[in-house]
Coordinates of C-alpha atoms and ligand atoms in Angstrom, one line a residue:
Chain A
M1 CA 105.2 131.2 99.5
I2 CA 108.9 131.6 100.5
N3 CA 111.0 129.4 98.4
F4 CA 112.8 126.4 99.9
Q5 CA 115.0 123.6 98.8
Y6 CA 113.4 120.4 97.6
L7 CA 115.0 117.0 98.6
R8 CA 113.5 113.7 97.6
A9 CA 114.3 110.8 100.0
D10 CA 114.7 107.4 98.4
T11 CA 115.3 105.6 101.7
Q12 CA 113.8 106.0 105.2
K13 CA 117.3 106.6 106.6
K14 CA 118.0 109.5 104.3
A15 CA 114.6 111.1 105.1
I16 CA 115.3 110.8 108.9
D17 CA 119.0 112.0 108.6
A18 CA 117.9 115.0 106.5
L19 CA 115.5 116.2 109.3
A20 CA 117.7 115.2 112.2
K21 CA 120.4 117.4 110.8
D22 CA 118.4 120.4 110.1
A23 CA 115.8 121.8 112.5
S24 CA 114.3 124.0 109.7
A25 CA 113.5 121.0 107.4
Q26 CA 110.0 119.4 107.3
F27 CA 108.7 116.2 105.7
I28 CA 106.1 116.6 102.9
A29 CA 103.6 113.9 102.1
G30 CA 100.2 114.8 100.4
G31 CA 101.0 118.5 101.1
T32 CA 97.5 119.3 101.7
N33 CA 98.2 120.8 105.1
L34 CA 101.9 121.8 104.7
V35 CA 101.5 123.6 101.4
D36 CA 98.5 125.5 102.8
L37 CA 100.3 126.6 105.9
M38 CA 103.4 127.6 103.9
K39 CA 101.3 129.9 101.6
K40 CA 99.8 131.5 104.6
G41 CA 103.4 132.1 106.1
V42 CA 102.4 130.1 109.2
T43 CA 105.4 127.9 108.6
S44 CA 108.4 128.5 106.3
P45 CA 110.8 125.5 106.3
Q46 CA 114.0 126.1 104.5
R47 CA 114.0 122.6 103.2
I48 CA 111.3 120.1 102.4
V49 CA 111.9 116.4 102.3
D50 CA 109.5 114.5 99.9
I51 CA 108.8 111.1 101.6
T52 CA 106.3 110.1 99.0
H53 CA 108.7 107.7 97.3
L54 CA 109.2 105.6 100.5
P55 CA 107.6 102.1 100.4
L56 CA 105.1 102.9 103.2
K57 CA 101.8 102.5 101.4
Q58 CA 100.8 98.9 102.4
I59 CA 97.5 98.0 104.1
E60 CA 97.8 94.5 105.4
K61 CA 96.5 92.1 108.1
V62 CA 99.0 90.6 110.4
P63 CA 98.3 88.3 113.4
G64 CA 96.5 90.3 116.0
Y65 CA 96.7 93.6 114.0
T66 CA 96.0 95.5 110.9
R67 CA 98.9 97.5 109.8
I68 CA 98.6 100.6 107.6
G69 CA 101.6 102.4 106.1
S70 CA 101.9 106.1 106.8
L71 CA 101.8 106.9 103.1
A72 CA 98.6 105.1 102.4
L73 CA 96.0 107.7 101.1
N74 CA 93.1 108.6 103.1
S75 CA 90.9 107.5 100.2
E76 CA 92.5 104.2 99.8
V77 CA 92.3 103.4 103.4
A78 CA 88.6 104.4 103.6
E79 CA 87.8 102.2 100.6
H80 CA 90.0 99.2 101.3
E81 CA 88.0 95.9 101.8
L82 CA 90.2 95.0 104.9
I83 CA 89.3 98.3 106.5
K84 CA 85.6 98.4 105.5
N85 CA 85.2 94.8 106.9
N86 CA 87.4 94.9 110.0
H87 CA 87.5 98.7 110.9
P88 CA 84.4 100.2 109.5
L89 CA 84.6 103.0 112.1
L90 CA 87.8 104.1 110.5
S91 CA 86.3 104.1 107.0
L92 CA 83.3 106.2 108.3
A93 CA 85.5 108.7 109.9
L94 CA 87.9 109.1 106.9
Q95 CA 84.9 109.6 104.6
A96 CA 83.6 112.3 106.9
G97 CA 86.8 114.3 106.5
A98 CA 87.8 116.9 103.9
S99 CA 86.7 116.2 100.2
P100 CA 87.3 113.4 97.7
Q101 CA 90.1 115.3 96.1
L102 CA 91.8 116.0 99.4
R103 CA 91.4 112.4 100.5
N104 CA 93.1 111.4 97.3
M105 CA 96.2 113.4 98.3
A106 CA 96.2 113.3 102.2
T107 CA 98.1 110.5 103.8
V108 CA 97.7 108.7 107.1
G109 CA 100.9 110.2 108.5
G110 CA 100.0 113.7 107.4
N111 CA 96.4 113.4 108.8
I112 CA 97.9 112.4 112.2
M113 CA 100.4 115.4 112.1
Q114 CA 98.0 118.0 110.6
R115 CA 97.9 121.3 112.6
T116 CA 95.0 123.0 114.2
R117 CA 92.5 125.1 112.1
C118 CA 92.2 127.7 114.8
T119 CA 91.9 131.0 112.9
Y120 CA 94.4 132.8 115.2
F121 CA 97.0 130.1 114.4
Y122 CA 96.4 130.8 110.6
D123 CA 96.5 134.6 110.9
T124 CA 100.0 135.7 111.2
E125 CA 98.9 139.2 112.3
M126 CA 97.5 137.6 115.5
P127 CA 99.0 136.4 118.7
C128 CA 99.3 132.6 119.0
N129 CA 101.4 130.6 121.4
K130 CA 101.3 127.7 119.0
R131 CA 102.8 129.7 116.2
I132 CA 105.0 132.1 118.2
P133 CA 105.5 130.7 121.8
G134 CA 105.0 133.6 124.3
S135 CA 102.9 135.8 121.9
G136 CA 99.6 134.9 123.8
C137 CA 96.5 133.2 122.7
G138 CA 94.2 135.2 120.4
A139 CA 91.4 132.9 120.8
L140 CA 91.1 133.1 124.5
Q141 CA 89.5 136.6 124.4
G142 CA 88.6 136.4 120.8
Y143 CA 86.1 134.6 118.7
N144 CA 86.3 131.1 120.0
R145 CA 83.3 129.4 118.5
M146 CA 85.3 126.4 117.2
H147 CA 87.4 125.9 120.3
A148 CA 88.0 123.4 123.0
I149 CA 85.8 122.5 125.9
F150 CA 88.1 119.9 127.4
G151 CA 91.7 120.0 128.5
A152 CA 92.6 123.5 127.3
S153 CA 95.0 125.8 129.1
D154 CA 95.2 129.7 129.3
K155 CA 98.0 129.2 126.8
C156 CA 95.9 127.6 124.0
I157 CA 92.3 126.5 123.5
A158 CA 92.7 125.2 119.9
V159 CA 91.2 121.8 118.9
H160 CA 92.8 118.9 116.9
P161 CA 90.9 118.9 113.6
S162 CA 91.3 115.3 112.4
D163 CA 88.4 112.9 112.0
M164 CA 90.5 109.9 111.3
C165 CA 92.3 110.3 114.6
V166 CA 89.0 110.2 116.6
A167 CA 88.4 106.7 115.2
L168 CA 92.0 105.6 115.8
V169 CA 92.1 106.7 119.3
A170 CA 88.8 104.8 119.9
L171 CA 90.3 101.7 118.3
D172 CA 93.3 101.7 120.6
A173 CA 95.7 102.2 117.5
K174 CA 99.4 102.5 117.8
V175 CA 101.6 105.0 116.0
L176 CA 104.8 103.4 114.5
V177 CA 107.7 105.7 114.6
S178 CA 111.3 105.6 113.2
G179 CA 113.9 108.0 114.1
P180 CA 117.6 108.8 114.6
K181 CA 117.6 106.8 117.9
G182 CA 115.7 103.8 116.5
N183 CA 112.0 102.7 116.3
R184 CA 109.2 103.2 118.8
R185 CA 105.6 102.4 119.1
I186 CA 103.4 105.0 120.7
E187 CA 99.8 104.4 122.0
F188 CA 97.5 106.7 120.0
E189 CA 96.1 108.1 123.2
D190 CA 99.6 109.3 124.2
F191 CA 100.6 110.5 120.8
H192 CA 98.9 113.9 120.8
R193 CA 99.1 116.1 123.9
L194 CA 97.2 118.8 125.8
P195 CA 98.6 122.4 125.4
G196 CA 99.7 123.0 129.0
N197 CA 102.4 125.4 129.1
D198 CA 103.8 124.5 125.7
A199 CA 101.1 125.0 123.1
A200 CA 103.6 124.8 120.2
K201 CA 104.0 121.1 120.6
D202 CA 101.0 119.2 119.3
N203 CA 102.4 115.7 119.9
V204 CA 105.2 113.8 121.3
L205 CA 107.1 113.2 118.0
Q206 CA 110.7 114.4 118.1
Q207 CA 112.5 116.3 115.3
G208 CA 113.7 113.7 112.8
E209 CA 111.2 111.0 113.7
L210 CA 109.2 109.6 110.9
I211 CA 105.7 108.1 111.2
T212 CA 106.1 104.8 109.3
G213 CA 102.6 103.5 109.9
I214 CA 99.8 102.6 112.4
E215 CA 98.6 99.3 113.9
I216 CA 95.0 98.6 114.9
P217 CA 94.6 95.6 117.2
D218 CA 91.9 93.2 116.3
H219 CA 88.6 94.0 118.0
P220 CA 84.9 93.0 117.9
F221 CA 83.5 96.3 116.8
T222 CA 82.2 95.8 113.4
K223 CA 78.4 95.9 113.7
N224 CA 77.3 98.4 116.2
I225 CA 79.3 101.4 115.1
H226 CA 78.7 105.1 114.3
Y227 CA 80.7 108.2 113.5
L228 CA 78.6 111.2 114.0
K229 CA 80.0 114.5 112.6
I230 CA 78.2 117.8 113.3
R231 CA 79.5 120.7 111.2
D232 CA 78.3 124.0 109.7
R233 CA 77.3 122.4 106.4
A234 CA 76.4 118.9 105.3
S235 CA 79.9 118.0 104.0
Y236 CA 83.5 119.4 103.3
A237 CA 83.7 121.2 106.7
F238 CA 85.6 120.6 110.0
A239 CA 83.7 119.2 112.9
L240 CA 82.1 121.3 115.5
I241 CA 81.7 118.2 117.4
S242 CA 82.1 114.6 116.3
V243 CA 81.6 111.4 118.2
A244 CA 82.9 107.8 117.4
A245 CA 80.8 105.2 119.1
T246 CA 81.4 101.5 118.9
L247 CA 79.6 98.9 121.0
D248 CA 79.9 95.1 121.4
I249 CA 76.4 94.0 122.4
Q250 CA 75.5 90.4 123.3
N251 CA 71.9 89.6 124.3
N252 CA 71.2 93.3 124.8
V253 CA 74.0 93.8 127.2
I254 CA 77.0 96.0 126.4
Q255 CA 80.1 93.8 126.7
D256 CA 82.5 96.4 125.6
V257 CA 82.3 100.0 124.3
R258 CA 84.6 102.7 122.9
L259 CA 83.8 106.4 122.8
A260 CA 85.8 109.3 121.5
M261 CA 85.1 112.8 120.5
G262 CA 86.5 115.3 118.0
G263 CA 86.4 119.1 117.9
V264 CA 86.5 119.4 121.7
A265 CA 90.1 119.2 122.7
H266 CA 93.8 119.7 121.6
K267 CA 93.8 116.0 121.0
P268 CA 91.3 113.4 119.9
W269 CA 89.3 113.0 123.2
R270 CA 88.7 109.5 124.6
L271 CA 85.8 109.2 127.1
P272 CA 87.0 106.4 129.5
A273 CA 84.7 107.2 132.4
A274 CA 81.6 107.0 130.2
E275 CA 82.9 103.8 128.7
E276 CA 83.4 102.2 132.2
F277 CA 79.9 103.3 133.1
L278 CA 78.4 101.6 130.1
K279 CA 80.2 98.2 130.4
G280 CA 77.8 95.5 131.6
K281 CA 74.7 97.6 131.3
K282 CA 71.6 96.8 129.3
V283 CA 71.2 98.9 126.2
S284 CA 68.8 101.8 126.7
E285 CA 68.4 105.5 126.0
E286 CA 68.5 106.1 129.8
I287 CA 72.0 104.7 130.3
F288 CA 73.2 106.5 127.2
R289 CA 72.0 109.8 128.7
E290 CA 73.7 109.0 132.0
A291 CA 76.9 108.2 130.1
A292 CA 76.8 111.5 128.3
K293 CA 76.4 113.3 131.6
I294 CA 79.5 111.5 132.9
A295 CA 81.4 112.3 129.8
M296 CA 80.9 116.0 130.2
N297 CA 82.6 116.1 133.6
G298 CA 85.3 118.6 133.6
S299 CA 84.1 120.5 130.4
K300 CA 84.4 124.2 130.4
A301 CA 83.2 126.7 127.7
Y302 CA 84.5 130.1 126.5
E303 CA 82.5 133.1 125.3
H304 CA 81.3 131.8 122.0
N305 CA 81.4 127.9 122.3
A306 CA 79.0 127.4 125.2
F307 CA 76.7 125.8 122.7
K308 CA 79.1 122.8 122.6
L309 CA 78.2 122.0 126.2
K310 CA 74.8 121.2 125.0
M311 CA 75.7 119.8 121.6
A312 CA 78.4 117.4 122.9
P313 CA 76.2 115.3 125.3
A314 CA 73.3 115.3 122.6
A315 CA 75.8 114.0 120.0
I316 CA 77.1 111.4 122.3
I317 CA 73.5 110.1 123.0
E318 CA 72.6 110.2 119.3
S319 CA 75.8 108.5 118.3
L320 CA 75.3 105.7 120.8
K321 CA 71.7 105.2 119.8
I322 CA 72.5 104.9 116.1
A323 CA 75.3 102.5 116.9
A324 CA 73.0 100.4 119.1
K325 CA 70.3 100.6 116.4
L326 CA 67.9 102.0 119.1
D327 CA 64.9 103.9 117.8
Chain B
M1 CA 106.4 125.1 75.2
D2 CA 107.4 128.3 76.9
K3 CA 111.2 128.9 76.3
K4 CA 111.6 130.8 79.5
V5 CA 110.8 127.6 81.4
T6 CA 113.8 125.6 80.2
T7 CA 116.3 128.4 80.1
P8 CA 118.4 128.7 83.3
I9 CA 117.6 132.0 84.9
H10 CA 121.1 132.5 86.4
S11 CA 123.8 133.7 84.1
S12 CA 126.9 133.9 86.2
A13 CA 129.2 130.8 86.2
R14 CA 129.0 130.6 89.9
R15 CA 125.3 130.4 90.0
N16 CA 125.4 127.8 87.3
F17 CA 127.8 125.8 89.3
L18 CA 125.6 126.1 92.4
K19 CA 122.5 125.2 90.4
Q20 CA 124.1 121.9 89.1
S21 CA 125.6 120.8 92.5
S22 CA 122.4 121.7 94.2
A23 CA 120.3 119.7 91.7
M24 CA 122.5 116.7 92.5
V25 CA 122.0 117.2 96.2
A26 CA 118.3 117.6 95.7
L27 CA 118.1 114.3 93.8
A28 CA 120.6 112.1 95.5
L29 CA 120.4 113.6 99.1
A30 CA 124.2 113.3 99.3
P31 CA 125.0 114.4 102.9
P32 CA 128.4 116.0 102.4
T33 CA 126.9 118.8 100.2
I34 CA 123.8 119.4 102.3
L35 CA 123.9 122.8 103.7
K36 CA 124.0 122.6 107.5
A37 CA 121.8 125.0 109.6
G38 CA 124.1 127.5 111.1
D39 CA 127.0 127.3 108.8
K40 CA 125.4 128.5 105.6
K41 CA 126.8 131.5 103.8
V42 CA 124.0 133.9 103.0
E43 CA 124.8 133.9 99.3
D44 CA 124.8 130.1 99.2
Q45 CA 121.5 130.1 101.0
I46 CA 119.9 132.6 98.6
A47 CA 121.2 130.8 95.6
G48 CA 120.0 127.5 96.9
Y49 CA 116.5 128.9 97.4
F50 CA 116.1 129.8 93.8
E51 CA 117.4 126.7 92.3
K52 CA 115.1 125.1 89.9
V53 CA 114.6 121.4 89.8
P54 CA 114.4 119.3 86.5
V55 CA 111.1 117.4 86.3
K56 CA 109.6 115.3 83.5
L57 CA 105.9 114.8 83.4
E58 CA 103.1 114.1 80.9
I59 CA 100.3 116.7 80.6
N60 CA 97.3 115.7 78.5
G61 CA 99.3 113.1 76.7
K62 CA 102.3 115.3 75.9
A63 CA 105.7 114.8 77.5
H64 CA 107.3 117.9 79.1
A65 CA 110.9 118.4 80.5
L66 CA 110.6 121.2 82.7
S67 CA 112.7 123.2 85.2
I68 CA 110.7 124.2 88.2
E69 CA 111.2 126.2 91.3
P70 CA 110.2 124.0 94.3
R71 CA 107.5 126.5 95.5
V72 CA 105.5 126.4 92.3
T73 CA 102.2 124.5 92.7
L74 CA 100.9 122.3 89.9
L75 CA 98.1 124.9 89.4
D76 CA 100.6 127.7 88.9
L77 CA 102.7 125.6 86.6
L78 CA 99.7 124.7 84.4
R79 CA 98.4 128.3 84.4
E80 CA 101.4 130.5 84.5
Q81 CA 104.1 128.6 82.7
L82 CA 102.3 126.3 80.4
H83 CA 99.3 128.7 79.8
L84 CA 96.8 125.9 80.3
T85 CA 94.4 128.3 81.8
G86 CA 91.3 126.0 81.7
T87 CA 92.2 124.9 85.3
K88 CA 90.9 127.7 87.5
K89 CA 92.3 129.2 90.7
G90 CA 89.5 129.9 93.1
C91 CA 90.6 129.9 96.8
D92 CA 94.2 128.5 96.3
H93 CA 93.8 126.6 99.6
G94 CA 92.0 123.5 98.9
Q95 CA 88.6 124.8 99.8
C96 CA 86.7 125.1 96.5
G97 CA 87.7 122.5 94.0
A98 CA 88.1 124.9 91.0
C99 CA 91.6 123.6 90.4
T100 CA 90.7 119.9 90.2
V101 CA 92.8 117.9 87.8
H102 CA 93.5 114.2 87.5
I103 CA 97.0 112.8 88.4
N104 CA 97.4 109.3 87.2
G105 CA 93.6 109.2 86.9
K106 CA 92.9 110.3 90.4
R107 CA 91.2 113.7 91.1
V108 CA 93.3 116.1 93.2
N109 CA 93.5 119.8 94.0
A110 CA 96.2 121.3 91.9
C111 CA 96.5 124.3 94.2
L112 CA 98.0 122.2 97.1
T113 CA 100.1 120.1 95.0
L114 CA 103.9 121.0 94.5
A115 CA 104.8 120.5 90.8
V116 CA 108.3 119.3 91.6
M117 CA 106.7 116.3 93.3
Q118 CA 105.0 115.2 90.1
G119 CA 108.0 113.7 88.2
G120 CA 106.9 110.8 86.0
N121 CA 103.2 111.4 86.6
K122 CA 100.4 111.8 84.0
I123 CA 98.4 114.9 84.5
T124 CA 95.0 115.5 82.8
T125 CA 93.4 118.8 82.8
I126 CA 90.0 120.1 81.3
E127 CA 91.9 120.7 78.1
G128 CA 92.8 117.1 77.8
L129 CA 89.2 115.8 78.1
A130 CA 87.7 116.4 74.6
N131 CA 88.8 114.4 71.7
G132 CA 89.7 117.0 69.1
D133 CA 86.5 118.9 68.4
E134 CA 84.3 116.2 69.9
L135 CA 83.4 117.1 73.5
H136 CA 83.7 114.6 76.3
P137 CA 80.4 113.1 77.3
M138 CA 80.6 114.9 80.7
Q139 CA 81.2 118.3 78.9
E140 CA 78.1 117.6 76.7
A141 CA 76.0 116.6 79.7
F142 CA 76.9 119.8 81.5
I143 CA 75.9 121.9 78.4
K144 CA 72.7 120.0 78.0
H145 CA 71.7 120.3 81.6
D146 CA 72.8 123.9 82.2
G147 CA 75.3 122.8 84.8
F148 CA 76.8 126.2 85.1
Q149 CA 76.1 130.0 85.0
C150 CA 79.3 132.1 85.2
G151 CA 81.4 128.9 84.4
Y152 CA 84.3 129.6 86.8
C153 CA 83.9 126.4 88.7
T154 CA 82.9 124.3 85.7
P155 CA 86.4 122.8 84.6
G156 CA 86.9 121.7 88.2
Q157 CA 83.3 120.3 88.5
I158 CA 83.6 118.4 85.2
M159 CA 87.1 116.9 86.2
S160 CA 85.6 116.0 89.6
A161 CA 82.5 114.6 88.0
V162 CA 84.4 112.3 85.6
A163 CA 86.3 110.9 88.5
C164 CA 83.2 110.6 90.7
V165 CA 81.5 108.3 88.0
K166 CA 84.7 106.3 87.5
E167 CA 85.1 105.7 91.2
G168 CA 81.6 104.3 91.4
H169 CA 80.5 107.2 93.6
A170 CA 77.5 108.3 91.4
E171 CA 75.1 105.6 92.3
S172 CA 72.3 107.9 93.8
D173 CA 71.6 111.6 94.0
D174 CA 72.8 111.6 97.6
D175 CA 76.0 109.8 96.6
I176 CA 76.8 112.4 93.9
R177 CA 76.0 115.2 96.2
E178 CA 78.4 113.8 98.9
Y179 CA 81.1 112.9 96.5
M180 CA 80.8 116.2 94.6
S181 CA 81.1 118.2 97.8
G182 CA 84.7 119.1 97.1
N183 CA 83.5 121.4 94.4
I184 CA 81.8 124.7 95.4
C185 CA 79.7 126.6 92.9
R186 CA 79.1 130.2 93.8
C187 CA 76.3 130.3 91.2
G188 CA 74.5 127.5 92.9
C189 CA 74.1 125.2 89.9
Y190 CA 74.0 122.2 92.1
T191 CA 70.8 120.5 90.9
N192 CA 71.7 120.9 87.4
I193 CA 75.1 119.5 88.0
V194 CA 73.6 116.4 89.6
D195 CA 71.3 116.0 86.6
A196 CA 74.3 116.3 84.2
I197 CA 76.4 113.7 86.1
K198 CA 73.4 111.2 86.2
D199 CA 72.8 111.7 82.4
A200 CA 76.5 111.3 81.5
K201 CA 76.6 108.1 83.6
K202 CA 73.4 106.7 82.1
G203 CA 74.7 107.6 78.5
G204 CA 77.1 104.7 79.1
K205 CA 79.7 106.2 76.7
S206 CA 83.2 105.6 78.0
L207 CA 84.1 108.4 80.4
Ligands
LIG1 C1 89.9 122.5 102.8 C2 90.2 121.4 103.7 C3 89.3 120.7 104.5 C4 89.7 119.7 105.2 N1 88.8 119.0 106.0 C5 89.1 118.1 106.9 C6 88.2 117.4 107.7 O1 86.9 117.7 107.6 N2 88.5 116.4 108.5 C7 89.9 116.1 108.6 O2 90.2 115.2 109.4 N3 90.9 116.7 107.9 C8 90.5 117.7 107.0 N4 91.4 118.3 106.3 C9 92.8 118.1 106.6 C10 93.4 117.0 105.8 O3 92.9 115.7 106.3 C11 94.9 117.1 106.1 O4 95.4 118.2 105.5 C12 95.7 115.8 105.6 O5 95.2 114.7 106.2 C13 97.2 116.0 105.8 O6 97.9 115.0 105.1 P1 99.0 115.2 104.0 O7 99.5 113.9 103.6 O8 98.5 116.0 102.9 O9 100.0 116.0 104.9 P2 101.1 117.0 104.6 O10 100.5 118.4 104.3 O11 102.0 116.6 103.6 O12 102.0 117.1 105.9 C14 101.3 117.6 107.1 C15 102.3 117.6 108.3 O13 102.6 116.3 108.6 C16 104.0 116.1 108.5 N5 104.1 114.6 108.1 C17 103.5 114.1 106.9 N6 103.8 112.8 106.9 C18 104.5 112.5 108.0 C19 105.1 111.3 108.5 N7 105.0 110.1 107.8 N8 105.9 111.4 109.6 C20 106.1 112.6 110.2 N9 105.5 113.7 109.9 C21 104.8 113.7 108.7 C22 104.6 117.0 107.6 O14 105.9 117.4 107.9 C23 103.7 118.3 107.9 O15 104.1 119.0 109.0 C24 91.0 119.3 105.4 C25 92.0 120.0 104.6 C26 91.6 121.0 103.8 C27 92.7 121.8 103.0
LIG2 S1 91.8 126.7 93.9 FE1 92.4 124.7 94.6 S2 90.7 124.2 95.8 FE2 90.2 126.3 95.4
LIG3 S1 78.9 128.3 87.6 FE1 79.5 130.2 88.6 S2 80.6 129.3 90.3 FE2 79.7 127.6 89.4

C-alpha cells in the first residue's frame, strides 16, 4: 500500500474542509472497502481523513422517520430492536451481506459508498473506465458473469454490490449529506447513478460532501417481507441476484408493494412498473409471474450472464411468494 | 517491546522537525499547516508520507505506546512489529477470517483495519485468550473435537467462535454455520468446528 497522511477529524466541519481542500483526500470509516482498494492499488489517496470519531452513530425514531447515523455499524443496525421491529427488511439485507467480522467494521455510509466488485475494476492491469476514464471496459468483451442486465452502457457494465442499499431503495430512504455548500437530503433512488458516459462516478455525492445519515420514512411493511439473495455459496459472497420484496396485504389484496433488485445494475434497481401492476391485485402466483415478466422489460445480457435473465424473474417470483407466505 | 518501533527513523533535524509538525497537523487538523494539493514541495511530500503517528493502545491487557506508519494494518502491526504471530495472514483482503481479533470485545478482520485508527482501543488476540497455562474453554473444545488439521485458520476460527457464542449467535447448528461463515477452513474441518463451538457453549464456563 502506498503511504499516505493520516488525519483524524474531531468535528464534521474539519472533515468536510479537509476533503474540500484536497481532491486527493478520502474519508475512511470501517476501512473494509477503502483499505482493500488501496492495497490493490485501485485507489491511492495521499491523505486519509478518519471520520470514526464524529458523533454520527445514533439509531433513533423521530416523528415520521427512523434516522440512522452514517457511522452506525452494519451489525449494530441489523440487530437493533428499532430496526428489527420497524424495518425488518433492512435487518435481513444487512445480515445477508459480508461476514459477521466485516459487519462489525462496516458503516452505513461506507456501505452506501462501496465500489463495484467488478474484477476488471480491481485488476490494475486491465482497462476500466471506472478506474481510468477512457481506458475502455474490460468486462464488455471479457468474462462478465457477475455483470449488469439493466441500465448498463458500452462504457461500463459493472453492478453495485451492496445488499443494504437494495433494502433502502425499496423503503424510500433518504441520504442525508453535509458539504461545503451546506446540507442536502437526497432520495435513495437518485443517489446512485447509471454509468452512461461517465462510469467513474458511482453516485451524485460531490467532493467534500459527507454522508451524515439516512432517514427511512414510516411504512406498513413489517409482516410480508423477504430478502432473497442468490450467490455462489450459501453465505459470505456477493449476490448474483438479490430481490427485496415487501407487501402490504389486506384481505388477500395487495394494498402496497415495494420491489428492488441487487446484482443487476450499476445502482440498486427498483422495479416501479412491476409494483404498479401488483397494486390492488389479489395475491396469487399468477400475478407474481406476470409482475416478474414486466420487471424484466428492457433487460439485456452479455456473453456470460445470460443466466441472469432466467434467474432474475424466478427470484422475483420466489421472493414475492415467500413474502406473501404463499405455498 | 521492539525498540525499533519507538525510535524515530529519521535522523536529520529537518526530518525531525517535519515529523513533529506533521504529527500536530495529523492530530489537530490545523488548516494553516495542511499541505495544499498543487503547492507541495516534493521533499515535504515525501517526508510527510513516511511520518509515523503516535498511538496508544492495549493488546492482551498490556499497554503499548507505539509509533506507527499510517499504512500499517493492525494485522501487520501485531505480526511484524510486536511479533504476535498467532494471528494469521490468509488472504489479506477480508475474505478468509484468518486474521480475526477482538477490538473492544467485537470480532473484526485485522487485515482491513488501520493500526493508527486503534488509539485507546483494547485488542485481544489468540495469545490473550488463555489464562497462563490454562487454555480457554474454546481452545480446549477445538482440541477435543479435532476442530483443525493444518491449524492455519484456527486462531481466527477460535477468536470468531468466542465472539459468536457471546453475541448469542450459536443457538443452533445452522446459526453457528451462518455466523461462522466469515472464517474459511481450507482443510474443511467445519463439522468438527460446529461440534467444538456447541460443546464450549454447553460447558457453560465463562467464555
Ligand atoms: C470479503 C468481503 C465480502 C463482502 N461481502 C459483501 C456482501 O455480500 N454484501 C455487501 O453489501 N457488502 C459486502 N462487502 C462490502 C462491505 O459491506 C463494505 O466494504 C462496507 O460496507 C464498507 O463500509 P466501511 O465503513 O468499511 O467503508 P470504508 O472502506 O471506510 O469506505 C468506503 C468508501 O466510502 C467512503 N465513505 C465512508 N464513509 C463515508 C461517509 N460517511 N460519507 C462519505 N463517504 C464515506 C470512503 O471514503 C470510501 O471511499 C464485502 C466486503 C468484503 C471485504
Ligand atoms: S487475512 Fe484477513 S480476512 Fe484473510
Ligand atoms: S485447519 Fe487447515 S485451514 Fe483450517
